[in-house]
Coordinates of C-alpha atoms (C1' of nucleotides) in Angstrom, one line a residue:
Chain A
M80 CA 18.7 -14.8 6.7
K81 CA 19.5 -14.6 10.4
Q82 CA 23.0 -15.2 11.0
M83 CA 24.0 -18.5 12.0
K84 CA 28.0 -20.7 12.9
I85 CA 29.3 -21.7 9.8
P86 CA 31.7 -24.5 10.8
N87 CA 35.5 -24.6 10.1
I88 CA 36.4 -26.4 8.0
E89 CA 39.8 -25.0 7.0
H90 CA 41.5 -27.8 8.5
L91 CA 40.1 -30.5 6.8
Q92 CA 41.4 -32.8 3.6
I93 CA 38.0 -33.2 2.5
E94 CA 39.4 -35.3 -0.8
S95 CA 41.2 -36.9 2.0
F96 CA 39.2 -37.6 4.2
Q97 CA 36.2 -38.8 2.2
Q98 CA 38.4 -41.5 0.9
D99 CA 39.6 -43.3 4.1
L100 CA 35.9 -42.9 5.6
V101 CA 34.6 -44.6 2.2
G102 CA 37.1 -46.1 1.8
W103 CA 36.9 -48.1 5.7
Y104 CA 33.1 -48.3 5.5
E105 CA 33.0 -50.2 2.6
K106 CA 35.5 -52.5 4.2
E107 CA 34.0 -52.8 7.3
K108 CA 30.6 -52.0 7.4
R109 CA 27.9 -54.7 8.7
D110 CA 26.0 -57.0 7.0
L111 CA 22.4 -55.5 8.2
P112 CA 19.2 -56.6 6.6
W113 CA 18.4 -53.5 5.3
R114 CA 21.4 -52.9 3.1
K115 CA 20.6 -56.3 0.9
S116 CA 18.3 -54.0 -0.9
K117 CA 18.5 -50.6 -2.6
D118 CA 14.6 -49.9 -2.4
P119 CA 13.5 -46.9 -1.6
Y120 CA 10.5 -47.9 0.9
K121 CA 12.8 -50.9 2.3
I122 CA 15.0 -48.4 2.9
W123 CA 12.2 -45.8 4.4
V124 CA 10.9 -48.7 7.1
S125 CA 14.4 -49.8 8.5
E126 CA 15.8 -46.1 9.0
V127 CA 11.9 -45.0 10.7
M128 CA 12.5 -48.4 13.0
L129 CA 16.1 -47.2 14.0
Q130 CA 14.7 -43.7 14.9
Q131 CA 15.8 -43.8 18.8
T132 CA 16.3 -47.6 18.4
R133 CA 19.3 -49.9 18.5
V134 CA 20.5 -51.7 15.4
D135 CA 19.7 -55.2 17.4
T136 CA 16.7 -54.3 18.3
V137 CA 15.3 -53.9 15.1
I138 CA 16.7 -56.5 13.0
P139 CA 14.2 -59.2 14.0
Y140 CA 10.9 -56.6 13.8
Y141 CA 12.1 -55.6 10.4
E142 CA 12.9 -59.1 9.2
R143 CA 9.0 -59.7 9.9
F144 CA 7.9 -56.4 9.0
M145 CA 9.4 -57.1 5.2
E146 CA 8.4 -61.0 4.8
K147 CA 4.2 -59.6 5.8
Y148 CA 4.9 -56.4 4.1
P149 CA 7.5 -56.7 1.0
T150 CA 5.7 -53.8 -1.1
I151 CA 4.2 -50.5 -0.5
D152 CA 0.5 -51.8 -2.2
T153 CA 1.4 -55.3 0.9
F154 CA 1.7 -52.3 3.7
A155 CA -0.6 -49.9 2.5
K156 CA -3.9 -52.5 2.1
A157 CA -3.0 -53.5 5.6
E158 CA -5.2 -53.0 9.2
D159 CA -4.6 -50.5 12.0
E160 CA -4.8 -53.5 14.3
E161 CA -3.0 -55.4 12.7
V162 CA 0.2 -52.8 11.4
L163 CA 0.0 -51.7 15.5
K164 CA 0.7 -55.7 16.5
I165 CA 3.8 -56.0 14.6
W166 CA 5.2 -53.2 16.0
E167 CA 4.5 -54.5 19.5
G168 CA 7.2 -53.8 21.8
L169 CA 9.1 -51.4 19.5
G170 CA 8.0 -48.4 21.4
Y171 CA 7.6 -45.0 20.1
Y172 CA 4.1 -46.2 18.1
S173 CA 3.0 -43.1 16.3
R174 CA 6.2 -43.7 14.4
V175 CA 4.0 -47.0 12.5
R176 CA 0.6 -45.1 12.8
N177 CA 2.6 -42.6 10.6
L178 CA 4.3 -44.8 8.1
H179 CA 0.4 -46.2 7.5
S180 CA -0.8 -43.2 6.6
A181 CA 1.7 -42.0 4.8
V182 CA 2.6 -45.3 2.7
K183 CA -1.3 -45.4 1.9
E184 CA -0.9 -41.7 0.8
V185 CA 2.5 -42.9 -1.5
K186 CA 0.3 -45.1 -2.8
E187 CA -3.0 -43.2 -3.6
R188 CA -1.3 -40.0 -4.5
Y189 CA 2.5 -41.1 -6.0
G190 CA 1.6 -44.0 -7.8
S191 CA 3.6 -46.4 -5.0
K192 CA 6.6 -44.8 -6.0
V193 CA 8.3 -43.1 -2.8
P194 CA 8.8 -39.7 -3.5
D195 CA 12.6 -38.5 -4.9
T196 CA 13.1 -34.8 -4.1
L197 CA 13.0 -33.2 -0.8
Q198 CA 10.4 -30.8 -1.0
T199 CA 8.0 -34.6 -1.4
I200 CA 9.6 -36.2 1.2
S201 CA 9.1 -34.2 3.6
T202 CA 5.0 -34.0 3.1
L203 CA 4.4 -37.2 4.3
K204 CA 3.6 -38.3 8.0
G205 CA 6.9 -38.9 10.2
V206 CA 9.4 -38.1 7.4
G207 CA 11.7 -34.5 9.2
P208 CA 14.7 -34.2 8.3
Y209 CA 16.9 -36.8 8.8
T210 CA 14.7 -39.6 7.3
A211 CA 14.2 -37.0 4.7
G212 CA 18.1 -37.1 3.9
A213 CA 18.3 -40.5 4.8
V214 CA 16.0 -42.4 2.1
L215 CA 17.0 -39.2 -0.4
S216 CA 20.3 -40.8 0.0
I217 CA 20.8 -44.3 1.1
A218 CA 18.2 -45.5 -2.1
Y219 CA 18.1 -42.2 -4.6
N220 CA 22.1 -41.3 -4.1
Q221 CA 21.1 -38.1 -3.9
P222 CA 23.6 -36.0 -1.7
E223 CA 21.5 -34.6 1.2
P224 CA 22.9 -34.8 4.0
A225 CA 21.3 -37.0 7.0
V226 CA 22.4 -35.6 10.8
D227 CA 20.9 -38.7 13.0
G228 CA 22.8 -38.4 16.6
N229 CA 25.8 -40.4 15.3
V230 CA 26.4 -37.8 13.0
M231 CA 26.1 -34.7 15.3
R232 CA 28.8 -37.0 17.5
V233 CA 31.3 -37.8 15.1
I234 CA 31.1 -34.3 13.1
S235 CA 31.5 -32.6 15.9
R236 CA 34.7 -34.1 17.3
I237 CA 36.2 -34.5 13.7
L238 CA 36.0 -30.5 12.7
S239 CA 35.3 -29.5 17.2
I240 CA 31.8 -28.2 17.8
W241 CA 30.7 -26.9 20.7
D242 CA 27.5 -26.5 20.4
D243 CA 24.6 -27.9 22.3
I244 CA 23.5 -31.1 20.9
A245 CA 20.8 -31.2 23.1
K246 CA 19.1 -28.4 21.3
P247 CA 16.8 -28.7 18.4
S248 CA 18.6 -25.7 16.9
S249 CA 22.0 -27.4 16.4
R250 CA 21.2 -29.4 14.0
K251 CA 21.5 -27.0 11.4
I252 CA 24.6 -26.6 12.4
F253 CA 25.6 -30.4 11.5
E254 CA 23.3 -30.4 7.4
E255 CA 25.9 -27.5 6.8
A256 CA 28.3 -28.9 8.2
V257 CA 27.6 -32.5 6.0
R258 CA 27.1 -30.1 3.3
K259 CA 30.3 -29.2 3.0
L260 CA 31.9 -33.0 3.7
I261 CA 29.3 -34.9 1.5
Y262 CA 31.4 -37.3 -0.6
E263 CA 29.3 -36.8 -4.3
Q264 CA 30.6 -39.9 -6.6
D265 CA 28.5 -41.9 -3.4
P266 CA 26.5 -40.0 -0.9
S267 CA 25.0 -43.5 0.1
S268 CA 28.6 -44.8 1.0
F269 CA 29.1 -41.6 2.6
N270 CA 26.5 -41.2 5.4
Q271 CA 25.9 -44.8 5.9
A272 CA 29.9 -44.0 7.1
L273 CA 28.7 -41.2 9.4
M274 CA 26.9 -43.5 10.8
E275 CA 28.5 -46.4 11.0
L276 CA 32.1 -44.6 12.5
G277 CA 29.9 -43.4 15.3
A278 CA 28.1 -47.1 15.9
L279 CA 31.0 -49.2 15.8
I280 CA 34.6 -46.2 16.5
C281 CA 33.4 -42.9 16.9
T282 CA 30.8 -44.4 20.4
P283 CA 29.8 -42.0 22.5
T284 CA 31.4 -43.1 26.6
S285 CA 35.2 -44.9 25.0
P286 CA 35.9 -43.6 21.6
S287 CA 38.4 -46.2 19.9
C288 CA 40.4 -43.7 18.6
L289 CA 43.6 -45.7 17.6
L290 CA 41.3 -47.9 15.1
C291 CA 40.1 -44.4 14.1
P292 CA 40.1 -44.3 10.5
V293 CA 39.9 -40.9 10.3
R294 CA 42.0 -40.0 13.4
D295 CA 44.7 -38.1 11.0
H296 CA 41.5 -35.6 10.4
C297 CA 40.2 -35.9 14.0
C298 CA 40.5 -31.9 15.6
A299 CA 39.1 -33.4 18.3
F300 CA 41.1 -36.4 18.5
Q301 CA 44.4 -34.1 17.5
E302 CA 43.5 -32.2 20.9
G303 CA 43.0 -34.9 23.1
V304 CA 39.3 -33.5 23.8
Q305 CA 37.4 -36.4 22.5
T306 CA 35.9 -37.3 25.5
E307 CA 34.3 -33.8 25.8
L308 CA 32.6 -33.8 22.5
P309 CA 29.5 -33.4 21.7
V310 CA 28.2 -31.2 24.6
K311 CA 24.8 -32.7 25.6
T312 CA 23.1 -31.1 28.0
R313 CA 20.9 -34.0 29.9
K314 CA 17.7 -33.6 30.7
K315 CA 15.7 -33.5 34.2
K316 CA 14.6 -36.8 36.2
V317 CA 11.5 -38.5 34.7
R318 CA 8.3 -37.4 37.2
H319 CA 6.4 -40.6 38.6
L320 CA 2.8 -42.1 38.9
H321 CA 1.6 -44.9 41.0
L322 CA -1.4 -46.8 39.4
F323 CA -3.7 -49.6 39.6
A324 CA -4.6 -52.6 37.3
I325 CA -7.2 -54.9 37.7
V326 CA -7.2 -58.9 35.7
L327 CA -10.9 -59.7 35.5
K328 CA -11.7 -62.0 34.3
K329 CA -15.2 -63.7 33.5
E330 CA -16.4 -66.8 32.6
G331 CA -12.8 -67.8 31.1
E332 CA -12.4 -64.1 29.5
F333 CA -10.3 -61.9 30.4
L334 CA -11.7 -58.0 30.0
I335 CA -9.2 -55.4 27.8
H336 CA -9.6 -51.9 26.8
K337 CA -8.0 -50.6 24.0
R338 CA -6.3 -47.0 24.9
D339 CA -7.5 -43.2 24.1
E340 CA -6.3 -42.9 19.8
T341 CA -4.1 -40.0 20.8
G342 CA -1.2 -39.6 23.2
L343 CA 0.8 -42.1 25.5
L344 CA 1.0 -45.9 23.9
A345 CA -1.8 -44.6 21.9
N346 CA -4.4 -47.5 20.4
L347 CA -2.5 -50.1 22.6
W348 CA -4.8 -52.3 24.6
E349 CA -4.5 -52.9 28.4
F350 CA -5.7 -53.9 31.5
P351 CA -7.7 -51.7 33.2
N352 CA -6.3 -49.6 34.7
A353 CA -6.0 -45.9 36.7
E354 CA -4.1 -43.4 38.6
L355 CA -3.8 -44.4 42.6
S356 CA -4.7 -40.9 44.7
E357 CA -4.5 -40.9 48.9
L358 CA -7.4 -40.3 49.6
L359 CA -10.4 -43.6 48.8
S360 CA -8.5 -47.1 49.4
P361 CA -7.5 -48.8 46.5
K362 CA -10.5 -51.1 46.7
E363 CA -13.0 -48.6 46.9
Q364 CA -11.0 -46.4 44.2
M365 CA -10.9 -49.4 42.4
M366 CA -15.1 -49.9 42.6
N367 CA -16.1 -46.6 42.0
F368 CA -14.0 -46.5 38.9
L369 CA -14.8 -50.2 37.2
Q370 CA -18.8 -48.7 37.8
D371 CA -17.7 -44.7 36.8
E372 CA -15.6 -46.2 33.8
Y373 CA -17.6 -49.3 32.4
G374 CA -20.6 -49.7 34.3
I375 CA -19.7 -52.7 35.8
D376 CA -19.3 -54.7 39.4
A377 CA -17.0 -57.3 40.3
K378 CA -15.3 -58.7 43.3
I379 CA -11.5 -57.7 43.3
E380 CA -9.2 -59.9 45.6
T381 CA -8.0 -57.7 48.7
G382 CA -4.4 -57.9 48.3
V383 CA -1.8 -57.2 45.1
F384 CA -1.0 -60.7 43.2
T385 CA 2.4 -58.3 41.9
K386 CA 3.6 -55.2 41.4
I387 CA 4.8 -53.5 38.5
Q388 CA 7.4 -50.4 37.7
H389 CA 8.1 -49.7 34.3
V390 CA 9.8 -47.1 32.9
F391 CA 9.4 -44.8 29.8
S392 CA 11.5 -42.1 28.6
H393 CA 9.7 -39.4 30.1
L394 CA 7.7 -40.8 33.2
V395 CA 7.9 -44.0 35.2
W396 CA 4.5 -46.2 35.9
D397 CA 4.4 -47.9 39.7
I398 CA 1.2 -50.6 39.5
D399 CA -0.3 -52.2 41.8
V400 CA -2.0 -55.2 40.0
Y401 CA -4.8 -56.5 41.4
A402 CA -7.3 -59.6 40.1
G403 CA -11.0 -59.8 40.0
E404 CA -14.2 -61.3 38.9
M405 CA -17.2 -59.8 36.6
M406 CA -19.7 -59.8 38.5
S407 CA -22.2 -57.9 35.8
E408 CA -22.5 -58.5 32.3
I409 CA -20.6 -55.5 29.4
T410 CA -22.2 -54.4 26.5
E411 CA -18.4 -55.1 24.2
S412 CA -17.8 -52.0 21.8
T413 CA -14.8 -51.6 19.4
R414 CA -12.5 -49.8 22.6
L415 CA -13.8 -53.2 25.5
K416 CA -13.5 -56.7 25.0
L417 CA -13.6 -59.9 26.2
V418 CA -11.0 -62.0 25.0
N419 CA -10.4 -65.5 25.5
K420 CA -6.6 -66.5 26.6
E421 CA -6.0 -67.3 23.3
R422 CA -7.3 -65.1 21.4
L423 CA -5.4 -61.9 23.5
I424 CA -2.3 -62.3 22.4
E425 CA -3.5 -61.2 19.2
F426 CA -4.2 -57.7 20.3
A427 CA -1.1 -55.1 20.8
F428 CA 0.1 -54.5 24.4
P429 CA 2.5 -52.4 25.4
V430 CA 5.6 -53.8 27.5
S431 CA 4.2 -52.8 30.9
H432 CA 0.7 -54.9 30.1
Q433 CA 3.1 -57.8 28.5
K434 CA 4.2 -58.2 32.2
I435 CA 1.1 -58.4 34.1
W436 CA -0.5 -60.9 31.5
R437 CA 2.9 -62.9 32.2
E438 CA 2.8 -62.8 36.8
Y439 CA -1.1 -63.8 35.5
Q440 CA -0.5 -66.5 34.4
T441 CA 2.2 -68.2 36.9
R442 CA -0.3 -67.3 39.1
E443 CA -2.4 -69.0 37.6
Chain B
dG362 C1' 12.4 -23.7 22.8
dA363 C1' 10.6 -27.2 25.5
dA364 C1' 7.5 -31.8 26.2
dT365 C1' 6.7 -35.7 24.0
dC366 C1' 6.5 -40.5 22.5
dG367 C1' 9.0 -46.5 24.3
dT368 C1' 12.0 -50.2 25.1
dG369 C1' 15.7 -52.7 26.3
dG370 C1' 20.8 -52.4 27.2
dC371 C1' 25.4 -51.1 29.1
dG372 C1' 28.8 -49.6 32.4
Chain C
dT1462 C1' 21.8 -49.8 40.6
dC1463 C1' 20.5 -46.0 38.1
dG1464 C1' 21.7 -42.1 34.7
dC1465 C1' 22.4 -42.8 29.9
dC1466 C1' 21.9 -43.8 25.8
dA1467 C1' 19.8 -45.9 19.9
dA1468 C1' 19.8 -44.0 12.5
dG1469 C1' 14.0 -38.5 15.3
dA1470 C1' 9.2 -36.7 15.1
dT1471 C1' 5.5 -33.9 16.2
dT1472 C1' 3.4 -30.7 18.9

DNA sequence: GAATCGTGGCG
DNA sequence: TCGCCAAGATT
């Protein structure tokens, strides 16, 4: 066993801390849709949606999702294409692909009951340490830590932990801390209370320490270093990619393409596009691209009709958008379709291409 | 361990 | 305006 830094909890009166934290939570917790049920499936879906995503963004997605797929079995039966469509705009699309796959496995292998042991639930696709702990504690009331960004921030301040939370290895230190602090009579409320405190009081930039129910237990507050914690190294800046995209029309229909099944925006639909180089003129590049990639000819308008920038977490797209008319026939396939305006909205597009479509329509 | 993988909001 | 962020998992 490699030795690990042990969090120092000597200054803490644990029972008093637990009471102050959970007591505050029971009184102040927000009325969120996923808190109306203890159904492990619903807790699970909410936790996946909430990964790296704000509560306000998730709420409407969660409501729509539960209306359409209220149970394991209803979601297990869903088609891939509609599953992607319901996630459209939420981002990190591998989440829903993994969730769908995992739910089907729960139906087939576990009789539609979400596993209730750490070992088993952790084997499900898309279920990492946080989600496993969250489902086990919130739905099954097991004393497992659920360490997310909120919890690392809150605990780093309370216990004055100066490890860099950007490092994956740091998470274990906080899990150990939570194991020692967790309120075994109500692990569900305790874990949610830590996250709720992080969301409402113990915020990243200007924490409301004067309103904090556990400030008397907080090491960072006593030392006046709450804004110095947590330590988090910032990431380097992102690279830019210059692209062209073409809205190609043929007799009232538009050419759309389904992206590769792995990588960025996997399986989403898009307008034909590629990286723009400096070697040839844009028009030559686009003609070559259409011929090489799809075997088609087109008349492309001379100027761009809009430029779109789209910022990802690790990448920026600068897209020059052109309009044109298809001059040849295509054989439609699973990844290449001609669709009219009405059918277009049945497909899941990344936000960047939704912008393209919106701009195109204002132009027509 | 470092990169990848989205999006919208905020100071 | 822009870096940073928000209930992470996978490769």
